[in-house]
Short mmCIF file of C-alpha atoms in Angstrom, two decimals:
data_model
loop_
_atom_site.label_atom_id
_atom_site.label_comp_id
_atom_site.label_asym_id
_atom_site.label_seq_id
_atom_site.Cartn_x
_atom_site.Cartn_y
_atom_site.Cartn_z
CA MET A 26 -16.03 26.82 -3.81
CA ARG A 27 -12.50 27.00 -4.36
CA ASN A 28 -11.17 25.22 -7.37
CA LEU A 29 -9.55 21.92 -6.81
CA ILE A 30 -6.88 20.45 -9.30
CA LEU A 31 -5.62 17.15 -8.91
CA ALA A 32 -1.82 17.19 -9.54
CA SER A 33 -2.09 13.61 -11.68
CA SER A 34 -2.55 11.82 -14.62
CA SER A 35 -3.75 8.62 -12.60
CA SER A 36 -7.10 7.12 -13.13
CA TYR A 37 -6.72 5.55 -10.02
CA ARG A 38 -6.52 8.94 -7.95
CA ARG A 39 -9.29 10.55 -10.41
CA GLU A 40 -11.58 7.65 -9.48
CA LEU A 41 -10.95 7.92 -5.34
CA LEU A 42 -11.26 12.05 -5.57
CA SER A 43 -14.60 11.46 -7.42
CA LYS A 44 -15.74 9.80 -4.29
CA LEU A 45 -15.94 12.89 -2.13
CA HIS A 46 -18.29 14.48 -4.90
CA LEU A 47 -15.99 17.70 -5.40
CA THR A 48 -15.53 19.38 -8.67
CA PHE A 49 -11.90 19.29 -9.85
CA GLU A 50 -9.55 19.09 -12.77
CA SER A 51 -6.54 16.74 -13.21
CA CYS A 52 -3.39 18.23 -14.63
CA ALA A 53 -0.53 15.89 -15.03
CA PRO A 54 2.49 17.73 -13.45
CA HIS A 55 6.11 16.79 -15.07
CA ILE A 56 8.87 16.44 -12.59
CA ASN A 57 11.97 14.37 -11.73
CA GLU A 58 10.73 11.40 -9.84
CA GLU A 59 14.09 9.73 -8.88
CA ALA A 60 14.86 9.24 -5.24
CA LEU A 61 18.11 11.23 -3.93
CA PRO A 62 20.64 9.27 -2.33
CA GLY A 63 20.09 7.73 0.81
CA GLU A 64 16.39 9.14 0.96
CA ALA A 65 13.74 7.06 2.85
CA ALA A 66 10.75 5.91 1.28
CA GLY A 67 8.40 7.98 3.15
CA ASP A 68 10.27 11.25 2.57
CA LEU A 69 10.43 10.63 -1.25
CA ALA A 70 6.60 10.30 -1.44
CA SER A 71 6.01 13.15 0.60
CA ARG A 72 8.89 15.30 -1.58
CA LEU A 73 7.39 14.05 -5.18
CA ALA A 74 3.41 14.85 -3.49
CA ARG A 75 4.74 18.23 -2.66
CA GLU A 76 6.67 18.89 -6.06
CA LYS A 77 3.99 17.40 -8.00
CA ALA A 78 1.38 20.15 -6.75
CA LEU A 79 4.36 22.86 -6.58
CA ALA A 80 4.62 22.42 -10.34
CA LEU A 81 1.32 22.98 -11.58
CA ALA A 82 1.01 26.42 -9.08
CA GLY A 83 2.32 29.10 -11.44
CA LYS A 84 -0.69 27.70 -13.98
CA TYR A 85 -3.33 27.46 -11.74
CA PRO A 86 -3.57 30.94 -9.54
CA ASP A 87 -6.35 31.20 -6.71
CA HIS A 88 -6.46 27.31 -6.92
CA LEU A 89 -6.07 24.34 -4.34
CA ILE A 90 -3.97 21.91 -5.87
CA ILE A 91 -3.93 18.29 -4.22
CA GLY A 92 -0.47 16.29 -5.24
CA SER A 93 0.06 12.74 -4.20
CA ASP A 94 2.43 10.11 -4.75
CA GLN A 95 3.42 6.60 -3.66
CA VAL A 96 6.52 4.56 -3.05
CA ALA A 97 6.01 0.99 -2.12
CA GLU A 98 9.08 -0.74 -0.38
CA CYS A 99 9.69 -4.45 0.59
CA ARG A 100 12.63 -5.11 2.62
CA GLY A 101 14.23 -1.86 2.04
CA THR A 102 13.84 -2.14 -1.38
CA LEU A 103 11.47 0.33 -3.13
CA LEU A 104 8.93 -1.26 -5.83
CA GLY A 105 8.13 0.67 -8.62
CA LYS A 106 5.61 0.29 -11.46
CA PRO A 107 6.86 -3.11 -12.97
CA GLY A 108 5.57 -2.01 -16.92
CA THR A 109 6.22 -5.69 -17.89
CA LYS A 110 5.00 -9.13 -16.94
CA GLU A 111 8.22 -10.61 -16.15
CA ARG A 112 9.00 -7.76 -14.11
CA ALA A 113 5.54 -7.89 -12.20
CA ILE A 114 6.02 -11.15 -11.49
CA GLU A 115 9.77 -10.74 -9.98
CA GLN A 116 8.43 -8.17 -7.41
CA LEU A 117 5.80 -10.69 -6.29
CA ILE A 118 8.26 -13.35 -5.82
CA GLN A 119 10.15 -10.74 -3.99
CA SER A 120 7.17 -9.98 -1.78
CA SER A 121 6.07 -13.60 -1.41
CA GLY A 122 6.08 -14.05 2.60
CA HIS A 123 6.68 -10.56 3.40
CA THR A 124 5.47 -7.33 4.34
CA VAL A 125 5.31 -4.22 1.74
CA SER A 126 4.49 -0.79 3.00
CA PHE A 127 3.01 1.72 0.73
CA HIS A 128 4.08 5.34 1.65
CA THR A 129 1.49 7.64 0.31
CA GLY A 130 2.84 11.14 0.10
CA LEU A 131 0.00 14.19 0.22
CA CYS A 132 0.28 17.92 -0.43
CA LEU A 133 -2.34 20.22 -0.73
CA VAL A 134 -1.28 23.53 -2.00
CA ASP A 135 -3.21 26.86 -1.65
CA THR A 136 -1.93 28.85 -4.60
CA ARG A 137 -3.45 32.05 -3.35
CA ASP A 138 -0.91 32.63 -0.89
CA MET A 139 1.43 29.26 -1.58
CA SER A 140 1.04 28.11 1.80
CA HIS A 141 0.87 24.31 1.73
CA GLU A 142 0.37 21.18 4.05
CA THR A 143 2.21 17.75 3.80
CA VAL A 144 1.44 14.59 5.23
CA CYS A 145 2.49 10.80 4.49
CA GLU A 146 0.51 7.79 5.28
CA THR A 147 1.70 4.34 5.42
CA TYR A 148 -0.44 1.22 4.62
CA SER A 149 1.26 -2.37 4.79
CA VAL A 150 0.13 -5.60 3.16
CA HIS A 151 1.59 -9.18 4.49
CA PHE A 152 1.97 -11.33 1.59
CA ARG A 153 1.11 -15.19 2.01
CA GLU A 154 3.58 -17.55 0.78
CA LEU A 155 3.04 -17.86 -2.93
CA SER A 156 3.76 -20.00 -5.56
CA ARG A 157 5.26 -18.96 -8.97
CA GLU A 158 2.19 -20.51 -10.54
CA GLU A 159 -0.25 -18.44 -8.50
CA ILE A 160 2.05 -15.28 -9.29
CA THR A 161 1.89 -16.13 -12.85
CA ARG A 162 -1.67 -16.44 -12.95
CA TYR A 163 -2.44 -13.55 -11.26
CA VAL A 164 -0.70 -11.42 -13.07
CA GLU A 165 -1.94 -13.05 -16.47
CA LEU A 166 -5.66 -12.44 -14.91
CA ASP A 167 -5.32 -8.88 -13.22
CA GLN A 168 -2.65 -7.21 -15.83
CA PRO A 169 -1.07 -5.03 -12.80
CA LEU A 170 1.82 -3.57 -14.78
CA ASP A 171 1.09 0.22 -14.24
CA CYS A 172 0.21 -0.56 -10.15
CA ALA A 173 3.66 0.16 -7.34
CA GLY A 174 4.23 -3.53 -5.77
CA SER A 175 2.58 -5.29 -8.90
CA PHE A 176 -0.79 -5.77 -7.82
CA LYS A 177 -4.18 -4.22 -7.37
CA SER A 178 -6.17 -4.63 -4.10
CA GLU A 179 -9.04 -3.46 -5.40
CA GLY A 180 -9.07 -6.56 -7.79
CA LEU A 181 -7.66 -10.06 -7.78
CA GLY A 182 -4.77 -8.82 -5.79
CA ILE A 183 -6.58 -9.16 -2.51
CA THR A 184 -6.14 -13.03 -3.19
CA LEU A 185 -2.16 -12.82 -2.66
CA PHE A 186 -2.62 -11.48 1.14
CA GLU A 187 -2.63 -12.83 4.68
CA LYS A 188 -3.89 -9.65 6.15
CA MET A 189 -3.80 -5.55 5.45
CA GLU A 190 -2.76 -2.54 8.00
CA GLY A 191 -3.51 0.85 7.76
CA THR A 192 -5.89 3.65 8.84
CA ASP A 193 -7.40 4.30 5.23
CA PRO A 194 -7.38 1.60 2.29
CA ASN A 195 -7.32 4.29 -0.25
CA THR A 196 -4.06 5.01 0.74
CA LEU A 197 -2.99 1.76 -0.73
CA ILE A 198 -4.60 2.73 -3.83
CA GLY A 199 -2.76 5.73 -4.07
CA LEU A 200 -4.69 8.91 -2.75
CA PRO A 201 -5.32 8.90 1.73
CA LEU A 202 -8.91 10.14 1.33
CA ILE A 203 -9.54 10.52 5.19
CA ARG A 204 -6.50 12.66 5.27
CA LEU A 205 -6.96 14.80 1.95
CA VAL A 206 -10.75 15.50 3.77
CA GLU A 207 -9.07 16.75 7.08
CA LEU A 208 -6.60 19.25 4.69
CA LEU A 209 -9.47 20.47 2.85
CA ARG A 210 -11.22 21.27 5.81
CA HIS A 211 -8.55 23.25 6.59
CA LYS A 212 -9.27 25.19 3.91
CA GLU A 213 -13.21 25.41 4.75
CA ILE A 214 -13.86 22.43 2.06
CA ASN A 215 -16.34 20.08 3.50
CA PRO A 216 -17.76 17.44 1.23
CA LEU A 217 -20.94 17.15 3.53
CA GLY A 218 -20.90 20.97 3.56
CA ARG A 219 -23.39 23.23 1.48
#
């Protein structure tokens, strides 16, 4: 079995990857995550996923490195991690009654030959109309300060939505496992194999 590296410090991504019952290490890559002028959200997510994986390539020869990055957008505006309660409340007010699309880039780099595959999955969340009181209470209870879009769908955040649309709900949390399994199988790694 090839050695796997998750190019991320995210506890959410580590938890998701653990679902596959594969042995892996995680290491935080250090890259500039700023968008390029005019860069579309999906292109940004794909580029950052690839750059994260490639940033660790020299450190891990003969490994498979998984890079992933997520960019949320609402009505053409990119939504980052809020960092503060005030910013989380602002983001949720902006999202109320609208759709937020989460573009999650995924890249698998094989450092044996430096080949790589990059994909981008989109998952959309349709917010119901929310009162400021509901938003404030939600932020107090779920503390989504380290989450793009200011909510945790795996927690109380589910109460904010009318519906969700996409192929893989793990994409919303930050690692599209269905596509990752596909990429790993291209490298003859099957979580259900022996």
